[in-house]
């Protein structure tokens, strides 16, 4: 049944032509019974044929079908051809014009005006002598009702189609917006994971390189110290692998894995362990905590850890052999303050301004993005007395 319905929807002109032929057959019986005389019967047959033609073309050319139907109605009045079964095509054409949303306003207005005038004009042209005036008025109203109902039904169908078209367009627009939001979310997640990978690789590999250089330097003169450096390299490498497994697990499945091979996100409590690790790598670090420590949002804790990690990594890279650093954490009522300073020679100016012309300096860019995601502020640059300073304020709630 659905297949038949789909076939009929794909061939509207064929369906209209079928009903036009059926109407022509019924109307032909009326033409045969027309009054005596060849000319009126010939004119009636022509009008019946043209009305059926208008019915067949009502959806292919609704405006032309309306004009043809109106002309045929006037011809019926002029040629004295009474109401016949073929006039049913007028109701169908009025409904079609009112239901077409792509037509202009004037065809719908003309269809309504013609429907309102058809019954009164027919009553005036072919009055019933045996019916009283009140009866004629009642009969006119009754004959007008089908034309008005046809127009109202067609206009309702047009409004309903327009409403459903609007719903489909809105659903399509929402689908496109969801796809765009999904792409933005994927890009943001990739950027976040890229920052995580940068922090993990840059920090841990930097520690491993420093320890490897130190082990090679004291391998002959102090084997115990060299062995300690190799142990630090091994521990740092395992930690880096664990964090990279966690990040790659998120890339594969979209969710963190519940396994002993995957470590949790770093937090503020692990900053002290980070400082101890950096001290073991040979960098002098002064670490202080001010205020009352308390749990913070996970995003703030991860951001604080990564800022300290990146700042100390930059100190090892650019501070020089005798550089020292200080890390200060301050708990405020409405947030967490970070101050990381070193007394080394610092990085070149282009490395902390816009990422550098050579594409380096991504660590500071990542810091700014992290701080921006939690609604905080970051200030990074050389100190007046030499060295480098990074100051950040991380609020408990992101700014709107």
mmCIF file of C-alpha atoms in Angstrom:
data_model
loop_
_atom_site.group_PDB
_atom_site.id
_atom_site.type_symbol
_atom_site.label_atom_id
_atom_site.label_comp_id
_atom_site.label_asym_id
_atom_site.label_seq_id
_atom_site.Cartn_x
_atom_site.Cartn_y
_atom_site.Cartn_z
ATOM 1 C CA UNK A 1 0.000 0.000 0.000
ATOM 2 C CA UNK A 2 2.822 2.365 0.800
ATOM 3 C CA UNK A 3 4.381 1.624 -2.579
ATOM 4 C CA UNK A 4 1.134 2.566 -4.329
ATOM 5 C CA UNK A 5 0.909 5.752 -2.291
ATOM 6 C CA UNK A 6 4.482 6.695 -3.216
ATOM 7 C CA UNK A 7 3.722 6.022 -6.877
ATOM 8 C CA UNK A 8 0.689 8.321 -6.769
ATOM 9 C CA UNK A 9 2.755 11.057 -5.114
ATOM 10 C CA UNK A 10 5.403 10.809 -7.832
ATOM 11 C CA UNK A 11 2.788 11.132 -10.636
ATOM 12 C CA UNK A 12 0.318 13.869 -9.577
ATOM 13 C CA UNK A 13 -0.606 14.834 -13.136
ATOM 14 C CA UNK A 14 -1.499 11.247 -13.969
ATOM 15 C CA UNK A 15 -3.781 11.040 -10.912
ATOM 16 C CA UNK A 16 -5.468 14.335 -11.808
ATOM 17 C CA UNK A 17 -5.908 13.162 -15.389
ATOM 18 C CA UNK A 18 -7.607 9.980 -14.175
ATOM 19 C CA UNK A 19 -10.122 11.944 -12.116
ATOM 20 C CA UNK A 20 -10.602 14.380 -15.005
ATOM 21 C CA UNK A 21 -11.526 11.466 -17.271
ATOM 22 C CA UNK A 22 -13.963 10.157 -14.651
ATOM 23 C CA UNK A 23 -15.558 13.610 -14.337
ATOM 24 C CA UNK A 24 -15.744 13.881 -18.121
ATOM 25 C CA UNK A 25 -17.639 10.596 -18.252
ATOM 26 C CA UNK A 26 -20.236 11.736 -15.710
ATOM 27 C CA UNK A 27 -20.555 15.148 -17.331
ATOM 28 C CA UNK A 28 -21.054 13.610 -20.762
ATOM 29 C CA UNK A 29 -24.315 12.082 -19.516
ATOM 30 C CA UNK A 30 -25.512 15.575 -18.663
ATOM 31 C CA UNK A 31 -24.466 16.882 -22.107
ATOM 32 C CA UNK A 32 -26.478 14.129 -23.806
ATOM 33 C CA UNK A 33 -29.555 15.205 -21.860
ATOM 34 C CA UNK A 34 -29.074 18.929 -22.692
ATOM 35 C CA UNK A 35 -32.021 20.881 -24.239
ATOM 36 C CA UNK A 36 -32.836 20.478 -27.919
ATOM 37 C CA UNK A 37 -30.594 22.302 -30.392
ATOM 38 C CA UNK A 38 -27.122 21.542 -31.682
ATOM 39 C CA UNK A 39 -25.412 24.808 -30.702
ATOM 40 C CA UNK A 40 -26.149 24.762 -26.947
ATOM 41 C CA UNK A 41 -25.174 21.100 -26.732
ATOM 42 C CA UNK A 42 -21.931 21.806 -28.631
ATOM 43 C CA UNK A 43 -21.076 24.751 -26.353
ATOM 44 C CA UNK A 44 -21.888 22.705 -23.239
ATOM 45 C CA UNK A 45 -19.641 19.882 -24.443
ATOM 46 C CA UNK A 46 -16.802 22.332 -25.043
ATOM 47 C CA UNK A 47 -17.163 23.875 -21.581
ATOM 48 C CA UNK A 48 -17.306 20.435 -19.955
ATOM 49 C CA UNK A 49 -14.178 19.347 -21.813
ATOM 50 C CA UNK A 50 -12.251 22.472 -20.854
ATOM 51 C CA UNK A 51 -13.293 22.197 -17.190
ATOM 52 C CA UNK A 52 -11.985 18.620 -17.119
ATOM 53 C CA UNK A 53 -8.780 19.846 -18.763
ATOM 54 C CA UNK A 54 -8.383 22.472 -16.007
ATOM 55 C CA UNK A 55 -8.840 19.705 -13.436
ATOM 56 C CA UNK A 56 -6.111 17.614 -15.090
ATOM 57 C CA UNK A 57 -3.632 20.540 -15.081
ATOM 58 C CA UNK A 58 -4.501 21.975 -11.675
ATOM 59 C CA UNK A 59 -1.158 21.068 -10.024
ATOM 60 C CA UNK A 60 1.037 21.540 -13.055
ATOM 61 C CA UNK A 61 -0.259 25.052 -13.813
ATOM 62 C CA UNK A 62 -2.590 26.197 -11.006
ATOM 63 C CA UNK A 63 -2.758 29.865 -12.024
ATOM 64 C CA UNK A 64 -3.628 29.050 -15.634
ATOM 65 C CA UNK A 65 -6.175 26.499 -14.483
ATOM 66 C CA UNK A 66 -7.797 29.164 -12.260
ATOM 67 C CA UNK A 67 -7.996 31.709 -15.090
ATOM 68 C CA UNK A 68 -9.432 29.077 -17.435
ATOM 69 C CA UNK A 69 -12.024 28.046 -14.837
ATOM 70 C CA UNK A 70 -13.048 31.676 -14.237
ATOM 71 C CA UNK A 71 -13.416 32.260 -17.980
ATOM 72 C CA UNK A 72 -15.512 29.112 -18.346
ATOM 73 C CA UNK A 73 -17.751 30.228 -15.476
ATOM 74 C CA UNK A 74 -18.386 33.562 -17.229
ATOM 75 C CA UNK A 75 -19.040 31.688 -20.495
ATOM 76 C CA UNK A 76 -21.648 29.536 -18.742
ATOM 77 C CA UNK A 77 -23.470 32.673 -17.603
ATOM 78 C CA UNK A 78 -23.322 34.286 -21.041
ATOM 79 C CA UNK A 79 -24.265 31.166 -23.046
ATOM 80 C CA UNK A 80 -26.982 30.139 -20.571
ATOM 81 C CA UNK A 81 -25.402 26.770 -19.774
ATOM 82 C CA UNK A 82 -26.749 25.724 -16.413
ATOM 83 C CA UNK A 83 -24.840 24.234 -13.509
ATOM 84 C CA UNK A 84 -23.580 20.777 -14.413
ATOM 85 C CA UNK A 85 -21.366 18.043 -12.863
ATOM 86 C CA UNK A 86 -18.255 19.442 -14.557
ATOM 87 C CA UNK A 87 -18.531 22.519 -12.328
ATOM 88 C CA UNK A 88 -17.140 20.349 -9.538
ATOM 89 C CA UNK A 89 -13.750 21.114 -11.137
ATOM 90 C CA UNK A 90 -14.177 24.709 -9.931
ATOM 91 C CA UNK A 91 -14.136 23.549 -6.286
ATOM 92 C CA UNK A 92 -11.016 21.466 -6.867
ATOM 93 C CA UNK A 93 -9.198 24.306 -8.653
ATOM 94 C CA UNK A 94 -10.069 26.771 -5.865
ATOM 95 C CA UNK A 95 -8.719 24.319 -3.283
ATOM 96 C CA UNK A 96 -5.529 23.771 -5.317
ATOM 97 C CA UNK A 97 -4.787 27.480 -5.741
ATOM 98 C CA UNK A 98 -5.379 28.161 -2.052
ATOM 99 C CA UNK A 99 -3.116 25.231 -1.089
ATOM 100 C CA UNK A 100 -0.177 26.224 -3.317
ATOM 101 C CA UNK A 101 2.418 28.066 -1.226
ATOM 102 C CA UNK A 102 4.600 29.037 -4.173
ATOM 103 C CA UNK A 103 1.841 30.940 -5.985
ATOM 104 C CA UNK A 104 1.389 34.706 -5.608
ATOM 105 C CA UNK A 105 -1.318 36.285 -3.500
ATOM 106 C CA UNK A 106 -3.539 37.378 -6.351
ATOM 107 C CA UNK A 107 -4.522 33.814 -7.459
ATOM 108 C CA UNK A 108 -5.655 32.972 -3.913
ATOM 109 C CA UNK A 109 -7.623 36.214 -3.666
ATOM 110 C CA UNK A 110 -9.171 35.658 -7.093
ATOM 111 C CA UNK A 111 -10.110 32.095 -6.133
ATOM 112 C CA UNK A 112 -11.823 33.305 -2.937
ATOM 113 C CA UNK A 113 -13.653 36.103 -4.751
ATOM 114 C CA UNK A 114 -14.779 33.746 -7.505
ATOM 115 C CA UNK A 115 -16.016 31.191 -5.001
ATOM 116 C CA UNK A 116 -18.040 33.845 -3.143
ATOM 117 C CA UNK A 117 -19.566 35.187 -6.367
ATOM 118 C CA UNK A 118 -20.316 31.860 -8.085
ATOM 119 C CA UNK A 119 -23.457 30.894 -6.153
ATOM 120 C CA UNK A 120 -25.113 34.377 -6.137
ATOM 121 C CA UNK A 121 -24.480 34.832 -9.873
ATOM 122 C CA UNK A 122 -25.854 31.376 -10.627
ATOM 123 C CA UNK A 123 -28.961 32.107 -8.531
ATOM 124 C CA UNK A 124 -29.518 35.398 -10.377
ATOM 125 C CA UNK A 125 -28.967 33.786 -13.803
ATOM 126 C CA UNK A 126 -31.146 30.732 -13.182
ATOM 127 C CA UNK A 127 -33.661 31.657 -10.515
ATOM 128 C CA UNK A 128 -36.201 29.210 -9.150
ATOM 129 C CA UNK A 129 -39.653 30.736 -9.739
ATOM 130 C CA UNK A 130 -41.345 28.530 -7.146
ATOM 131 C CA UNK A 131 -38.946 29.433 -4.322
ATOM 132 C CA UNK A 132 -39.538 32.435 -2.085
ATOM 133 C CA UNK A 133 -36.988 35.195 -1.575
ATOM 134 C CA UNK A 134 -35.916 33.807 1.792
ATOM 135 C CA UNK A 135 -35.553 30.382 0.237
ATOM 136 C CA UNK A 136 -33.421 31.811 -2.559
ATOM 137 C CA UNK A 137 -31.145 33.517 -0.016
ATOM 138 C CA UNK A 138 -30.861 30.306 1.978
ATOM 139 C CA UNK A 139 -30.126 28.300 -1.177
ATOM 140 C CA UNK A 140 -27.464 30.828 -2.202
ATOM 141 C CA UNK A 141 -25.770 30.568 1.184
ATOM 142 C CA UNK A 142 -25.848 26.777 1.042
ATOM 143 C CA UNK A 143 -24.310 26.776 -2.437
ATOM 144 C CA UNK A 144 -21.616 29.246 -1.347
ATOM 145 C CA UNK A 145 -20.488 27.114 1.602
ATOM 146 C CA UNK A 146 -18.698 24.425 -0.533
ATOM 147 C CA UNK A 147 -16.636 27.077 -2.322
ATOM 148 C CA UNK A 148 -15.644 28.740 0.973
ATOM 149 C CA UNK A 149 -14.826 25.387 2.566
ATOM 150 C CA UNK A 150 -12.686 24.423 -0.431
ATOM 151 C CA UNK A 151 -10.712 27.671 -0.149
ATOM 152 C CA UNK A 152 -10.351 27.437 3.664
ATOM 153 C CA UNK A 153 -9.250 23.797 3.446
ATOM 154 C CA UNK A 154 -6.673 24.651 0.791
ATOM 155 C CA UNK A 155 -5.356 27.619 2.780
ATOM 156 C CA UNK A 156 -5.097 25.425 5.891
ATOM 157 C CA UNK A 157 -3.124 22.838 3.953
ATOM 158 C CA UNK A 158 -0.799 25.559 2.662
ATOM 159 C CA UNK A 159 -0.235 26.861 6.204
ATOM 160 C CA UNK A 160 0.375 23.335 7.484
ATOM 161 C CA UNK A 161 2.888 22.590 4.724
ATOM 162 C CA UNK A 162 4.679 25.860 5.429
ATOM 163 C CA UNK A 163 4.788 24.976 9.137
ATOM 164 C CA UNK A 164 6.244 21.523 8.459
ATOM 165 C CA UNK A 165 8.731 22.987 5.981
ATOM 166 C CA UNK A 166 9.802 25.436 8.671
ATOM 167 C CA UNK A 167 10.197 22.587 11.153
ATOM 168 C CA UNK A 168 12.292 20.609 8.683
ATOM 169 C CA UNK A 169 14.448 23.646 7.930
ATOM 170 C CA UNK A 170 14.893 24.298 11.654
ATOM 171 C CA UNK A 171 15.781 20.661 12.281
ATOM 172 C CA UNK A 172 18.274 20.766 9.418
ATOM 173 C CA UNK A 173 19.774 23.988 10.775
ATOM 174 C CA UNK A 174 20.033 22.501 14.265
ATOM 175 C CA UNK A 175 21.698 19.422 12.811
ATOM 176 C CA UNK A 176 24.238 21.605 11.032
ATOM 177 C CA UNK A 177 24.816 23.564 14.238
ATOM 178 C CA UNK A 178 25.306 20.340 16.188
ATOM 179 C CA UNK A 179 27.822 19.151 13.613
ATOM 180 C CA UNK A 180 29.647 22.483 13.801
ATOM 181 C CA UNK A 181 29.651 22.350 17.614
ATOM 182 C CA UNK A 182 30.919 18.778 17.494
ATOM 183 C CA UNK A 183 33.762 19.849 15.205
ATOM 184 C CA UNK A 184 34.605 22.733 17.526
ATOM 185 C CA UNK A 185 34.548 20.385 20.510
ATOM 186 C CA UNK A 186 36.809 17.916 18.708
ATOM 187 C CA UNK A 187 39.236 20.700 17.800
ATOM 188 C CA UNK A 188 39.235 21.974 21.398
ATOM 189 C CA UNK A 189 39.835 18.461 22.728
ATOM 190 C CA UNK A 190 42.686 17.939 20.297
ATOM 191 C CA UNK A 191 44.215 21.253 21.361
ATOM 192 C CA UNK A 192 43.886 20.276 25.025
ATOM 193 C CA UNK A 193 45.510 16.889 24.436
ATOM 194 C CA UNK A 194 48.246 18.563 22.383
ATOM 195 C CA UNK A 195 48.968 20.875 25.315
ATOM 196 C CA UNK A 196 49.036 17.884 27.671
ATOM 197 C CA UNK A 197 51.450 16.038 25.405
ATOM 198 C CA UNK A 198 53.641 19.111 25.103
ATOM 199 C CA UNK A 199 53.796 19.511 28.866
ATOM 200 C CA UNK A 200 54.543 15.830 29.461
ATOM 201 C CA UNK A 201 57.162 15.487 26.736
ATOM 202 C CA UNK A 202 58.839 18.861 27.267
ATOM 203 C CA UNK A 203 59.186 18.459 31.023
ATOM 204 C CA UNK A 204 60.138 14.808 31.305
ATOM 205 C CA UNK A 205 62.438 14.701 28.300
ATOM 206 C CA UNK A 206 64.171 17.848 29.550
ATOM 207 C CA UNK A 207 64.795 16.167 32.922
ATOM 208 C CA UNK A 208 66.057 13.026 31.202
ATOM 209 C CA UNK A 209 68.461 15.003 28.985
ATOM 210 C CA UNK A 210 69.879 16.934 31.949
ATOM 211 C CA UNK A 211 70.320 13.739 33.980
ATOM 212 C CA UNK A 212 71.877 11.898 31.035
ATOM 213 C CA UNK A 213 74.400 14.702 30.463
ATOM 214 C CA UNK A 214 75.246 14.713 34.177
ATOM 215 C CA UNK A 215 75.633 10.924 34.288
ATOM 216 C CA UNK A 216 77.952 10.982 31.294
ATOM 217 C CA UNK A 217 80.022 13.740 32.919
ATOM 218 C CA UNK A 218 80.526 11.929 36.280
ATOM 219 C CA UNK A 219 80.458 8.344 34.990
ATOM 220 C CA UNK A 220 84.192 7.770 35.588
ATOM 221 C CA UNK A 221 84.781 10.016 38.593
ATOM 222 C CA UNK A 222 81.604 9.280 40.594
ATOM 223 C CA UNK A 223 79.830 6.066 39.603
ATOM 224 C CA UNK A 224 77.321 6.327 42.468
ATOM 225 C CA UNK A 225 76.179 9.749 41.324
ATOM 226 C CA UNK A 226 75.951 8.505 37.754
ATOM 227 C CA UNK A 227 73.864 5.555 38.930
ATOM 228 C CA UNK A 228 71.543 7.911 40.791
ATOM 229 C CA UNK A 229 71.128 10.007 37.636
ATOM 230 C CA UNK A 230 70.282 6.881 35.629
ATOM 231 C CA UNK A 231 67.675 5.930 38.240
ATOM 232 C CA UNK A 232 66.148 9.386 37.887
ATOM 233 C CA UNK A 233 66.075 8.954 34.084
ATOM 234 C CA UNK A 234 64.334 5.594 34.489
ATOM 235 C CA UNK A 235 61.735 6.972 36.911
ATOM 236 C CA UNK A 236 61.078 10.027 34.772
ATOM 237 C CA UNK A 237 60.747 7.904 31.646
ATOM 238 C CA UNK A 238 58.215 5.593 33.292
ATOM 239 C CA UNK A 239 56.218 8.571 34.505
ATOM 240 C CA UNK A 240 56.228 10.083 31.025
ATOM 241 C CA UNK A 241 55.124 6.777 29.486
ATOM 242 C CA UNK A 242 52.289 6.446 32.022
ATOM 243 C CA UNK A 243 50.981 9.937 31.268
ATOM 244 C CA UNK A 244 51.282 9.406 27.524
ATOM 245 C CA UNK A 245 49.392 6.103 27.822
ATOM 246 C CA UNK A 246 46.620 7.983 29.607
ATOM 247 C CA UNK A 247 46.421 10.617 26.910
ATOM 248 C CA UNK A 248 46.548 8.088 24.087
ATOM 249 C CA UNK A 249 43.868 6.044 25.855
ATOM 250 C CA UNK A 250 41.618 9.110 25.836
ATOM 251 C CA UNK A 251 42.279 9.543 22.113
ATOM 252 C CA UNK A 252 41.352 5.930 21.397
ATOM 253 C CA UNK A 253 38.211 5.608 23.508
ATOM 254 C CA UNK A 254 37.245 9.166 24.420
ATOM 255 C CA UNK A 255 37.295 8.324 28.150
ATOM 256 C CA UNK A 256 40.068 7.741 30.711
ATOM 257 C CA UNK A 257 40.910 4.069 31.215
ATOM 258 C CA UNK A 258 40.564 2.329 34.583
ATOM 259 C CA UNK A 259 43.904 0.574 34.744
ATOM 260 C CA UNK A 260 47.038 0.705 36.841
ATOM 261 C CA UNK A 261 48.942 1.762 33.720
ATOM 262 C CA UNK A 262 47.021 5.052 33.608
ATOM 263 C CA UNK A 263 47.763 7.791 36.118
ATOM 264 C CA UNK A 264 45.225 10.380 37.333
ATOM 265 C CA UNK A 265 45.385 14.022 36.349
ATOM 266 C CA UNK A 266 48.062 15.948 38.304
ATOM 267 C CA UNK A 267 46.850 18.328 41.013
ATOM 268 C CA UNK A 268 48.229 21.008 43.312
ATOM 269 C CA UNK A 269 49.358 18.463 45.904
ATOM 270 C CA UNK A 270 51.765 16.970 43.354
ATOM 271 C CA UNK A 271 53.522 20.297 42.752
ATOM 272 C CA UNK A 272 55.769 19.588 45.715
ATOM 273 C CA UNK A 273 56.740 16.227 44.166
ATOM 274 C CA UNK A 274 57.422 18.040 40.903
ATOM 275 C CA UNK A 275 59.686 20.503 42.700
ATOM 276 C CA UNK A 276 61.582 17.658 44.378
ATOM 277 C CA UNK A 277 62.033 15.993 41.001
ATOM 278 C CA UNK A 278 63.417 19.218 39.539
ATOM 279 C CA UNK A 279 65.746 19.641 42.508
ATOM 280 C CA UNK A 280 67.026 16.105 41.958
ATOM 281 C CA UNK A 281 67.772 17.101 38.372
ATOM 282 C CA UNK A 282 70.160 19.789 39.657
ATOM 283 C CA UNK A 283 68.008 22.952 39.694
ATOM 284 C CA UNK A 284 67.782 24.880 42.967
ATOM 285 C CA UNK A 285 64.116 25.624 43.700
ATOM 286 C CA UNK A 286 62.611 27.480 46.650
ATOM 287 C CA UNK A 287 59.019 26.281 47.203
ATOM 288 C CA UNK A 288 56.520 28.023 49.512
ATOM 289 C CA UNK A 289 52.773 27.712 50.127
ATOM 290 C CA UNK A 290 50.825 30.578 51.716
ATOM 291 C CA UNK A 291 47.274 30.505 52.955
ATOM 292 C CA UNK A 292 45.069 27.576 53.932
ATOM 293 C CA UNK A 293 45.269 24.717 51.464
ATOM 294 C CA UNK A 294 41.885 23.338 50.379
ATOM 295 C CA UNK A 295 40.419 21.294 47.504
ATOM 296 C CA UNK A 296 40.083 23.197 44.243
ATOM 297 C CA UNK A 297 38.231 22.457 40.978
ATOM 298 C CA UNK A 298 40.074 19.818 38.943
ATOM 299 C CA UNK A 299 40.585 22.238 36.030
ATOM 300 C CA UNK A 300 42.229 24.815 38.316
ATOM 301 C CA UNK A 301 44.484 22.200 39.937
ATOM 302 C CA UNK A 302 45.613 20.783 36.585
ATOM 303 C CA UNK A 303 46.245 24.296 35.228
ATOM 304 C CA UNK A 304 48.326 25.228 38.278
ATOM 305 C CA UNK A 305 50.411 22.060 38.001
ATOM 306 C CA UNK A 306 51.061 22.529 34.290
ATOM 307 C CA UNK A 307 52.046 26.192 34.722
ATOM 308 C CA UNK A 308 54.636 25.309 37.355
ATOM 309 C CA UNK A 309 55.849 22.370 35.267
ATOM 310 C CA UNK A 310 56.249 24.478 32.128
ATOM 311 C CA UNK A 311 57.883 27.366 34.023
ATOM 312 C CA UNK A 312 60.503 25.113 35.643
ATOM 313 C CA UNK A 313 61.122 23.389 32.306
ATOM 314 C CA UNK A 314 61.755 26.769 30.684
ATOM 315 C CA UNK A 315 64.144 27.652 33.515
ATOM 316 C CA UNK A 316 66.198 24.520 32.820
ATOM 317 C CA UNK A 317 66.173 25.239 29.096
ATOM 318 C CA UNK A 318 66.917 28.955 29.076
ATOM 319 C CA UNK A 319 68.100 29.898 32.571
ATOM 320 C CA UNK A 320 71.704 28.851 32.219
ATOM 321 C CA UNK A 321 73.899 26.541 34.300
ATOM 322 C CA UNK A 322 73.719 28.451 37.621
ATOM 323 C CA UNK A 323 70.061 29.479 37.544
ATOM 324 C CA UNK A 324 67.801 29.121 40.552
ATOM 325 C CA UNK A 325 64.011 29.301 40.760
ATOM 326 C CA UNK A 326 61.293 29.985 43.309
ATOM 327 C CA UNK A 327 57.697 28.706 43.304
ATOM 328 C CA UNK A 328 55.071 30.394 45.437
ATOM 329 C CA UNK A 329 51.456 29.217 45.835
ATOM 330 C CA UNK A 330 48.998 31.549 47.561
ATOM 331 C CA UNK A 331 45.495 30.415 48.531
ATOM 332 C CA UNK A 332 43.043 33.316 48.398
ATOM 333 C CA UNK A 333 39.369 33.234 49.387
ATOM 334 C CA UNK A 334 38.293 33.330 45.739
ATOM 335 C CA UNK A 335 41.155 31.609 43.954
ATOM 336 C CA UNK A 336 44.748 30.464 43.738
ATOM 337 C CA UNK A 337 47.761 32.625 42.979
ATOM 338 C CA UNK A 338 50.963 31.352 41.363
ATOM 339 C CA UNK A 339 54.344 33.055 41.149
ATOM 340 C CA UNK A 340 57.288 31.296 39.495
ATOM 341 C CA UNK A 341 60.547 33.236 39.140
ATOM 342 C CA UNK A 342 64.130 32.429 38.208
ATOM 343 C CA UNK A 343 67.375 34.408 38.221
ATOM 344 C CA UNK A 344 68.794 32.982 35.017
ATOM 345 C CA UNK A 345 69.481 34.734 31.780
ATOM 346 C CA UNK A 346 65.931 34.088 30.494
ATOM 347 C CA UNK A 347 64.668 33.275 27.016
ATOM 348 C CA UNK A 348 64.935 35.434 23.954
ATOM 349 C CA UNK A 349 62.194 38.073 23.699
ATOM 350 C CA UNK A 350 60.586 36.540 20.601
ATOM 351 C CA UNK A 351 60.036 33.210 22.396
ATOM 352 C CA UNK A 352 57.478 34.608 24.819
ATOM 353 C CA UNK A 353 55.836 37.140 22.514
ATOM 354 C CA UNK A 354 53.205 35.644 20.134
ATOM 355 C CA UNK A 355 54.973 32.271 20.115
ATOM 356 C CA UNK A 356 58.010 33.509 18.217
ATOM 357 C CA UNK A 357 58.532 33.943 14.508
ATOM 358 C CA UNK A 358 60.138 30.541 14.263
ATOM 359 C CA UNK A 359 57.093 28.737 15.659
ATOM 360 C CA UNK A 360 58.628 28.042 19.074
ATOM 361 C CA UNK A 361 57.421 29.319 22.428
ATOM 362 C CA UNK A 362 54.289 27.099 22.410
ATOM 363 C CA UNK A 363 54.643 26.460 26.132
ATOM 364 C CA UNK A 364 53.704 30.020 27.071
ATOM 365 C CA UNK A 365 50.888 29.997 24.524
ATOM 366 C CA UNK A 366 49.605 26.805 26.131
ATOM 367 C CA UNK A 367 49.792 28.489 29.547
ATOM 368 C CA UNK A 368 47.659 31.388 28.367
ATOM 369 C CA UNK A 369 45.106 29.030 26.839
ATOM 370 C CA UNK A 370 44.894 26.968 30.019
ATOM 371 C CA UNK A 371 44.491 30.043 32.201
ATOM 372 C CA UNK A 372 41.892 31.443 29.817
ATOM 373 C CA UNK A 373 39.867 28.227 29.985
ATOM 374 C CA UNK A 374 39.435 28.596 33.768
ATOM 375 C CA UNK A 375 38.800 32.350 33.550
ATOM 376 C CA UNK A 376 42.116 33.436 35.071
ATOM 377 C CA UNK A 377 44.863 35.897 34.181
ATOM 378 C CA UNK A 378 48.524 35.319 33.297
ATOM 379 C CA UNK A 379 51.488 37.659 33.198
ATOM 380 C CA UNK A 380 54.787 36.333 31.799
ATOM 381 C CA UNK A 381 57.975 38.181 30.965
ATOM 382 C CA UNK A 382 61.526 39.062 32.053
ATOM 383 C CA UNK A 383 62.135 40.437 35.542
ATOM 384 C CA UNK A 384 63.598 43.913 35.959
ATOM 385 C CA UNK A 385 66.649 42.521 37.775
ATOM 386 C CA UNK A 386 67.210 39.650 35.363
ATOM 387 C CA UNK A 387 65.637 36.274 34.926
ATOM 388 C CA UNK A 388 62.032 35.426 34.117
ATOM 389 C CA UNK A 389 58.747 35.705 35.985
ATOM 390 C CA UNK A 390 55.393 33.997 35.509
ATOM 391 C CA UNK A 391 52.443 35.208 37.578
ATOM 392 C CA UNK A 392 48.954 33.683 37.367
ATOM 393 C CA UNK A 393 45.660 34.113 39.207
ATOM 394 C CA UNK A 394 43.210 31.219 38.917
ATOM 395 C CA UNK A 395 39.682 31.957 40.195
ATOM 396 C CA UNK A 396 37.502 29.283 41.733
ATOM 397 C CA UNK A 397 34.738 30.063 39.209
ATOM 398 C CA UNK A 398 35.371 30.925 35.537
ATOM 399 C CA UNK A 399 34.565 34.469 34.524
ATOM 400 C CA UNK A 400 31.572 34.948 32.203
#
